[in-house]
Amino acid sequence: MEHNFSKDSLELLYEISRELVSSLDFNLVLARVLQLSANNVGAERGVLIVLDEALNPVQAVIVYQGQLMQYKDEDVHAILRGGMAGWVLRNRQAVLIGDTSQDERWLHRPDDDLNRSGPKSAICVPIQIAGDRIVGILTIVHPEPGFFRQEHLELLQAIADQAGIAIHNARLYRSLETAQQRYHDLFDDNIDPIFITDWNGKIIEANRMVFQTIGLSREVLAERSITDFHSVDWEVVGQKFENLSFNSGTLFYESELLSGNKKLEVEVYVRRCDLNDGTYLQWILRDVSERKALEEMRESLMATIYHDLRSPLSNVLSSLDLIKSSLAEKQNTELDRLIDIALRSSDRVQRLTGSLLDIYRLEAGQPVENRKKVDVSRITQPALKAVEVNAEARQMKITQHVPPGLGKLWVDEDMIQRVLINLLDNAVKYTPAHGHIELGAVSQGDFIKIWVKDNGPGIPDEAQNQIFEKFSRLQTGTKWKGIGLGLAFCRLAVEAHGGRIWVDSAEGEGSCFQMTLPVARE
Ligand code: ADP
């Protein structure tokens, strides 16, 4: 709509536009706008109601004879329900009432009685923002009927338009503030200690958990560097945090948080974070000391169990051996067969408990203790024997390439036997029936290389290292065939002997597991 405002009106609009951006106190701003508008046209009363998205009143400002008035919520509701403001809201249309006593849109109150203030004139306009959403209603009232004219209405509408923008901005600002508050609460109430630092490691912010854990005040902390509280893994983050400078996601390492004279085991998660005024580093130092202590307890408990299983198991085995030899004369093949099954199963359990105990000890860094000079055949022959029955049951052919005179190994015989049994067992387990397995050994200077080759499914490139990790299994077909500890044990055992273990394989072309073991010196 084209307006032809007078110079006075334009000045008023200009002044109002300045008022609207003058302060962050929204109530004050609305009151000033209302006062200016009312004064300017000589109105006696002005009412500005702010509505929420559901068109319910959230705020109101009432000015009477230049003064800001208190109001009751029910008055505001009454105007919106039955008064002129309600009519404007429902009809989305401005209205000019020449004589309030003659218009039924006007909500008559005791104050409007003839013997009190009597008939008046009034203008009421909707405050709208883009998309015609109504965000408020603006009303001014003049004590004389017939006072207001069309130009007043246009002026008030122009004021309402400006107020609309201000209300809209205030809403955005408020929702931004709430969101910011919410994020701040999330940060502050987080159960992990979180630091924000600059790119020199200087602490800019810390959450409540930091103060609780470290026991230093905010002021003291502000002077300090993140490096004062834990040793940074510079290899992970880079000497100048350069590994964090691009979108590298979250980096991780383990460290210790120094709090007073206590040290807490922590997992550190660092990432770059963008705040309003620049980019910073966010450090989460998660206390894992309890979890670590529990893990240690559990592992040592398991180790005790494996250890204590060994002597009853070897009793079972030697009893079975005795029974077997005393049965030998009686030639009872059925009993013989059953005893053999019991013997093989107990052997298996014994190997498993032995390997689990070894994993625990080797991971704890204990050296291999029972080393002696061992002929290669003392490793290969018992290992072949251990898998013989299974291999036969699956009609597998096993060929040997173990030349005589290879020399002696310097190893823990029982442990390395179990390593080789694991490799052979896997070859039998993962190669389809009627497959072909080869066991070989070859001298390589100070080492002897022992290898187990199969013509099974092979192992994809990317998994060839991973299968030596604990609990790592590749799904072949639909079901798992193991628990993924065998090769982890093999690697720990071989490396503890100073050797190496790896696999050469291609998918669909079989696998060749190889290990080098030290030769015994004369
Ligand atoms: P497990 O046999 O108990 O699963 P291992 O640590 O011995 O655990 O082996 C890990 C995984 O490596 C196996 O689950 C299997 O997917 C793969 N694997 C091991 N040996 C072979 C083999 N000879 N051929 C194909 N895959 C194998």
PDB file of C-alpha atoms in Angstrom, residues 313-321 323-324 327 334-351 389:
ATOM      1  CA  LEU A 313      42.181 -81.947  33.758  1.00  0.00           C
ATOM      2  CA  SER A 314      45.526 -83.646  33.669  1.00  0.00           C
ATOM      3  CA  ASN A 315      44.170 -86.098  36.264  1.00  0.00           C
ATOM      4  CA  VAL A 316      41.313 -86.903  33.919  1.00  0.00           C
ATOM      5  CA  LEU A 317      43.741 -87.337  31.054  1.00  0.00           C
ATOM      6  CA  SER A 318      46.119 -89.632  32.909  1.00  0.00           C
ATOM      7  CA  SER A 319      43.215 -91.701  34.237  1.00  0.00           C
ATOM      8  CA  LEU A 320      41.879 -92.063  30.716  1.00  0.00           C
ATOM      9  CA  ASP A 321      45.355 -93.095  29.541  1.00  0.00           C
ATOM     10  CA  ILE A 323      42.096 -97.085  31.402  1.00  0.00           C
ATOM     11  CA  LYS A 324      43.078 -97.187  27.753  1.00  0.00           C
ATOM     12  CA  LEU A 327      41.769-102.103  28.109  1.00  0.00           C
ATOM     13  CA  GLU A 334      33.590-100.104  21.402  1.00  0.00           C
ATOM     14  CA  LEU A 335      35.071 -99.086  24.769  1.00  0.00           C
ATOM     15  CA  ASP A 336      38.338 -98.192  23.051  1.00  0.00           C
ATOM     16  CA  ARG A 337      36.489 -95.844  20.725  1.00  0.00           C
ATOM     17  CA  LEU A 338      34.698 -94.146  23.595  1.00  0.00           C
ATOM     18  CA  ILE A 339      37.887 -93.711  25.571  1.00  0.00           C
ATOM     19  CA  ASP A 340      39.548 -92.202  22.509  1.00  0.00           C
ATOM     20  CA  ILE A 341      36.751 -89.643  22.168  1.00  0.00           C
ATOM     21  CA  ALA A 342      37.080 -88.777  25.870  1.00  0.00           C
ATOM     22  CA  LEU A 343      40.853 -88.467  25.510  1.00  0.00           C
ATOM     23  CA  ARG A 344      40.674 -86.243  22.449  1.00  0.00           C
ATOM     24  CA  SER A 345      38.043 -83.982  23.989  1.00  0.00           C
ATOM     25  CA  SER A 346      39.976 -83.619  27.211  1.00  0.00           C
ATOM     26  CA  ASP A 347      43.118 -82.874  25.205  1.00  0.00           C
ATOM     27  CA  ARG A 348      41.234 -80.156  23.455  1.00  0.00           C
ATOM     28  CA  VAL A 349      39.984 -78.602  26.673  1.00  0.00           C
ATOM     29  CA  GLN A 350      43.488 -78.766  28.067  1.00  0.00           C
ATOM     30  CA  ARG A 351      44.910 -76.980  25.048  1.00  0.00           C
ATOM     31  CA  VAL A 389      40.981 -87.819  13.452  1.00  0.00           C
TER      32      VAL A 389
END
